[in-house]
Short mmCIF file of C-alpha atoms in Angstrom, two decimals:
data_model
loop_
_atom_site.label_atom_id
_atom_site.label_comp_id
_atom_site.label_asym_id
_atom_site.label_seq_id
_atom_site.Cartn_x
_atom_site.Cartn_y
_atom_site.Cartn_z
CA UNK A 1329 2.57 9.02 14.61
CA UNK A 1330 2.15 8.12 11.18
CA UNK A 1331 3.91 10.26 8.71
CA UNK A 1332 2.22 9.23 4.70
CA UNK A 1333 4.96 10.44 2.34
CA UNK A 1334 3.80 10.47 -1.54
CA UNK A 1335 6.69 11.76 -4.13
CA UNK A 1336 7.03 12.46 -6.79
CA UNK A 1337 5.20 16.10 -5.87
CA UNK A 1338 3.97 15.95 -9.28
CA UNK A 1339 3.99 14.12 -12.45
CA UNK A 1340 3.55 15.31 -15.99
CA UNK A 1341 3.30 12.26 -18.09
CA UNK A 1342 2.41 12.20 -22.29
CA UNK A 1343 -1.28 10.41 -23.05
CA UNK A 1344 -0.70 6.99 -22.99
CA UNK A 1345 1.98 6.92 -21.29
CA UNK A 1346 2.34 5.01 -17.27
CA UNK A 1347 2.32 6.61 -14.26
CA UNK A 1348 3.62 5.01 -10.76
CA UNK A 1349 3.28 6.68 -7.12
CA UNK A 1350 4.28 6.23 -4.83
CA UNK A 1351 3.49 5.88 -0.88
CA UNK A 1352 6.08 5.71 1.91
CA UNK A 1353 4.82 5.19 5.75
CA UNK A 1354 7.05 6.08 8.54
CA UNK A 1355 5.69 2.92 9.82
CA UNK A 1356 4.54 -0.53 8.90
CA UNK A 1357 0.87 -0.55 7.25
CA UNK A 1358 -1.21 -3.15 7.59
CA UNK A 1359 -2.43 -3.92 4.04
CA UNK A 1360 -5.54 -4.66 4.32
CA UNK A 1361 -6.11 -0.70 5.26
CA UNK A 1362 -4.22 1.12 2.44
CA UNK A 1363 -6.06 3.04 0.83
CA UNK A 1364 -5.87 5.33 -2.86
CA UNK A 1365 -7.61 8.47 -3.62
CA UNK A 1366 -8.58 10.54 -6.94
CA UNK A 1367 -9.49 14.54 -6.29
CA UNK A 1368 -9.80 15.79 -9.86
CA UNK A 1369 -10.67 19.93 -8.74
CA UNK A 1370 -13.30 20.89 -7.55
CA UNK A 1371 -14.82 17.70 -6.80
CA UNK A 1372 -14.81 14.94 -3.67
CA UNK A 1373 -12.01 12.67 -3.32
CA UNK A 1374 -13.91 9.59 -4.85
CA UNK A 1375 -12.31 5.73 -3.74
CA UNK A 1376 -10.16 3.55 -6.59
CA UNK A 1377 -8.33 1.34 -4.39
CA UNK A 1378 -8.65 -0.37 -0.80
CA UNK A 1379 -6.64 -3.28 0.31
CA UNK A 1380 -3.79 -1.82 -0.80
CA UNK A 1381 -4.79 -3.92 -3.93
CA UNK A 1382 -8.47 -3.98 -4.88
CA UNK A 1383 -10.47 -1.58 -7.18
CA UNK A 1384 -13.27 0.11 -6.24
CA UNK A 1385 -16.06 -0.37 -7.71
CA UNK A 1386 -16.76 1.46 -11.28
CA UNK A 1387 -12.76 1.26 -11.12
CA UNK A 1388 -10.93 1.22 -14.18
CA UNK A 1389 -8.68 -1.51 -14.72
CA UNK A 1390 -5.64 0.42 -15.96
CA UNK A 1391 -6.08 2.26 -12.28
CA UNK A 1392 -3.97 -0.68 -10.01
CA UNK A 1393 -2.14 -1.10 -6.58
CA UNK A 1394 0.57 -2.85 -4.88
CA UNK A 1395 3.46 -3.36 -2.07
CA UNK A 1396 3.04 -4.15 1.61
CA UNK A 1397 4.85 -2.47 4.30
CA UNK A 1398 5.91 1.00 4.58
CA UNK A 1399 5.72 0.62 0.45
CA UNK A 1400 2.89 1.21 -1.39
CA UNK A 1401 1.90 2.08 -5.01
CA UNK A 1402 -0.07 3.45 -7.35
CA UNK A 1403 0.25 2.05 -10.97
CA UNK A 1404 -2.21 3.93 -13.82
CA UNK A 1405 -1.56 2.10 -17.03
CA UNK A 1406 -2.02 4.05 -19.91
CA UNK A 1407 -2.80 7.57 -18.68
CA UNK A 1408 -6.53 9.53 -20.35
CA UNK A 1409 -7.04 13.52 -19.88
CA UNK A 1410 -9.11 12.51 -17.58
CA UNK A 1411 -6.64 11.06 -15.29
CA UNK A 1412 -5.82 14.56 -14.22
CA UNK A 1413 -6.22 15.08 -10.35
CA UNK A 1414 -4.36 14.45 -7.11
CA UNK A 1415 -4.31 11.20 -6.03
CA UNK A 1416 -3.95 10.27 -3.00
CA UNK A 1417 -3.29 7.98 -0.10
CA UNK A 1418 -4.12 7.15 3.26
CA UNK A 1419 -4.04 4.71 6.75
CA UNK A 1420 -6.02 3.54 9.09
CA UNK A 1421 -4.40 2.72 12.71
CA UNK A 1422 -6.33 2.80 16.11
CA UNK A 1423 -8.74 4.77 15.00
CA UNK A 1424 -6.80 7.31 13.49
CA UNK A 1425 -6.66 8.00 9.71
CA UNK A 1426 -4.18 9.66 8.22
CA UNK A 1427 -3.67 10.54 4.18
CA UNK A 1428 -0.83 11.83 2.46
CA UNK A 1429 0.49 15.22 0.75
CA UNK A 1430 -0.87 13.91 -3.08
CA UNK A 1431 0.58 13.55 -6.20
CA UNK A 1432 -0.84 16.05 -9.13
CA UNK A 1433 -0.30 13.71 -12.51
CA UNK A 1434 -0.42 16.68 -15.10
CA UNK A 1435 -0.89 15.79 -19.01
CA UNK A 1436 1.59 16.98 -21.17
CA UNK B 655 -28.37 5.74 -5.27
CA UNK B 656 -26.42 5.71 -2.71
CA UNK B 657 -25.71 10.27 -1.44
CA UNK B 658 -24.24 11.98 1.01
CA UNK B 659 -25.37 15.61 0.89
CA UNK B 660 -23.46 18.60 2.68
CA UNK B 661 -25.49 21.50 4.51
CA UNK B 662 -24.74 24.10 7.20
CA UNK B 663 -21.56 25.72 6.17
CA UNK B 664 -20.40 29.06 5.50
CA UNK B 665 -18.15 32.27 7.18
CA UNK B 666 -18.33 33.08 11.05
CA UNK B 667 -16.21 34.80 13.44
CA UNK B 668 -13.38 33.47 15.48
CA UNK B 669 -14.44 32.19 18.26
CA UNK B 670 -17.95 31.26 16.77
CA UNK B 671 -20.11 28.28 16.10
CA UNK B 672 -21.83 26.10 13.33
CA UNK B 673 -22.99 22.97 12.78
CA UNK B 674 -22.73 21.44 9.59
CA UNK B 675 -24.95 18.13 8.67
CA UNK B 676 -24.57 15.28 6.23
CA UNK B 677 -28.01 13.79 4.75
CA UNK B 678 -27.76 10.02 3.75
CA UNK B 679 -29.77 9.12 1.15
CA UNK B 680 -29.52 5.23 0.13
CA UNK B 681 -27.93 3.88 2.93
CA UNK B 682 -29.06 3.91 7.03
CA UNK B 683 -26.26 6.31 8.85
CA UNK B 684 -27.01 4.73 11.79
CA UNK B 685 -25.36 1.40 10.45
CA UNK B 686 -22.46 2.45 8.88
CA UNK B 687 -19.11 4.32 10.48
CA UNK B 688 -18.75 7.88 9.08
CA UNK B 689 -16.58 10.54 9.44
CA UNK B 690 -15.43 14.45 8.75
CA UNK B 691 -12.85 15.12 6.49
CA UNK B 692 -11.84 18.42 5.73
CA UNK B 693 -9.72 20.00 3.22
CA UNK B 694 -7.68 23.67 3.75
CA UNK B 695 -7.65 26.45 0.87
CA UNK B 696 -4.99 24.93 -1.82
CA UNK B 697 -3.89 21.75 0.60
CA UNK B 698 -4.57 18.13 0.91
CA UNK B 699 -6.89 15.79 2.79
CA UNK B 700 -7.09 15.77 6.96
CA UNK B 701 -8.82 13.05 8.98
CA UNK B 702 -11.38 14.90 12.21
CA UNK B 703 -13.20 12.56 13.14
CA UNK B 704 -15.61 8.98 13.34
CA UNK B 705 -18.21 8.05 15.09
CA UNK B 706 -18.88 4.07 14.69
CA UNK B 707 -21.34 1.82 15.13
CA UNK B 708 -21.61 1.88 18.52
CA UNK B 709 -21.13 5.98 20.00
CA UNK B 710 -18.04 6.95 21.05
CA UNK B 711 -17.09 8.52 18.42
CA UNK B 712 -12.79 9.50 18.20
CA UNK B 713 -10.68 13.29 16.91
CA UNK B 714 -8.00 14.80 15.22
CA UNK B 715 -6.04 16.46 17.81
CA UNK B 716 -6.21 19.39 16.06
CA UNK B 717 -10.50 19.34 16.96
CA UNK B 718 -10.22 17.58 19.39
CA UNK B 719 -12.02 19.39 23.09
CA UNK B 720 -14.40 21.58 20.09
CA UNK B 721 -15.59 19.49 17.69
CA UNK B 722 -18.32 16.89 18.29
CA UNK B 723 -19.41 13.95 15.84
CA UNK B 724 -23.00 12.92 15.74
CA UNK B 725 -25.87 11.88 14.23
CA UNK B 726 -29.93 11.71 14.29
CA UNK B 727 -31.23 8.36 12.79
CA UNK B 728 -34.91 9.41 12.77
CA UNK B 729 -32.90 11.77 9.89
CA UNK B 730 -30.32 9.83 8.67
CA UNK B 731 -28.30 12.65 9.28
CA UNK B 732 -24.72 13.18 10.46
CA UNK B 733 -23.42 15.52 12.14
CA UNK B 734 -20.67 18.40 13.32
CA UNK B 735 -20.60 20.31 15.81
CA UNK B 736 -18.16 23.01 15.72
CA UNK B 737 -17.46 25.70 18.50
CA UNK B 738 -14.40 27.64 19.59
CA UNK B 739 -13.92 28.05 15.68
CA UNK B 740 -10.30 29.27 14.81
CA UNK B 741 -8.94 30.40 11.27
CA UNK B 742 -7.39 27.60 10.79
CA UNK B 743 -10.22 25.57 10.58
CA UNK B 744 -11.27 27.13 7.52
CA UNK B 745 -11.94 24.39 4.99
CA UNK B 746 -14.30 22.84 2.89
CA UNK B 747 -15.44 19.59 4.84
CA UNK B 748 -16.81 16.66 3.29
CA UNK B 749 -18.59 13.65 5.62
CA UNK B 750 -18.06 9.79 4.20
CA UNK B 751 -18.89 6.65 4.77
CA UNK B 752 -16.39 3.77 6.09
CA UNK B 753 -16.80 0.47 4.69
CA UNK B 754 -16.73 -1.78 7.59
CA UNK B 755 -14.22 -4.75 6.62
CA UNK B 756 -11.49 -1.69 5.02
CA UNK B 757 -12.23 1.59 7.27
CA UNK B 758 -11.64 3.33 3.88
CA UNK B 759 -13.93 6.19 2.79
CA UNK B 760 -16.13 4.19 -0.09
CA UNK B 761 -18.90 7.23 -0.56
CA UNK B 762 -18.70 11.19 -0.41
CA UNK B 763 -20.57 14.10 -0.30
CA UNK B 764 -20.19 17.21 -2.35
CA UNK B 765 -18.28 18.87 0.31
CA UNK B 766 -19.54 21.83 2.66
CA UNK B 767 -17.33 25.48 3.02
CA UNK B 768 -16.73 26.37 6.42
CA UNK B 769 -15.05 30.25 6.33
CA UNK B 770 -13.25 32.16 9.77
CA UNK B 771 -13.03 34.96 9.68
CA UNK B 772 -13.10 38.80 11.51
#
């Protein structure tokens, strides 16, 4: 069973700071099948990053993804108030999709 | 505009049934991989089911044997038939389109709320 563990659970930063979110997998993930989503309160999730490091259409360049194997990172440079949300990583393997439990990003 | 709109949510008793619909516009449901994801109150995202361009669907273990995914090409609509509903099926259900190469969910509906309670 694939398990994705995200850390930290909550990240509280000031506007303009850098946010680093971690996603660790219990087994090796094919990078092509690793994605990140943003979910703002009361809204549906939105695709941010796919294939571990490719920004989805319309996503600002302050969002970036990196990593390989079992360790992946979502970085938000220059945090803005509109970035307050829960961020989820997700992987695909053998017709099953798994999400991490999410990291909540707050503004101080 | 590429869009997904869910409908059919509501309150149902344990053991009951409900069918969710997901109407697509701006693209063809039958030519794309389509999936359902749910989110229990205050919880994270849980993948539920997928249908590829071939008819073979796949399900999470938590819903296997109770839920059925299907689509109607003439209506450009995706469905989720939910039977033998349990209290733990209470959630917001989202339909989403999958990118063919990335298997990432690139278009999402607004969600339909299902509440299983007596």
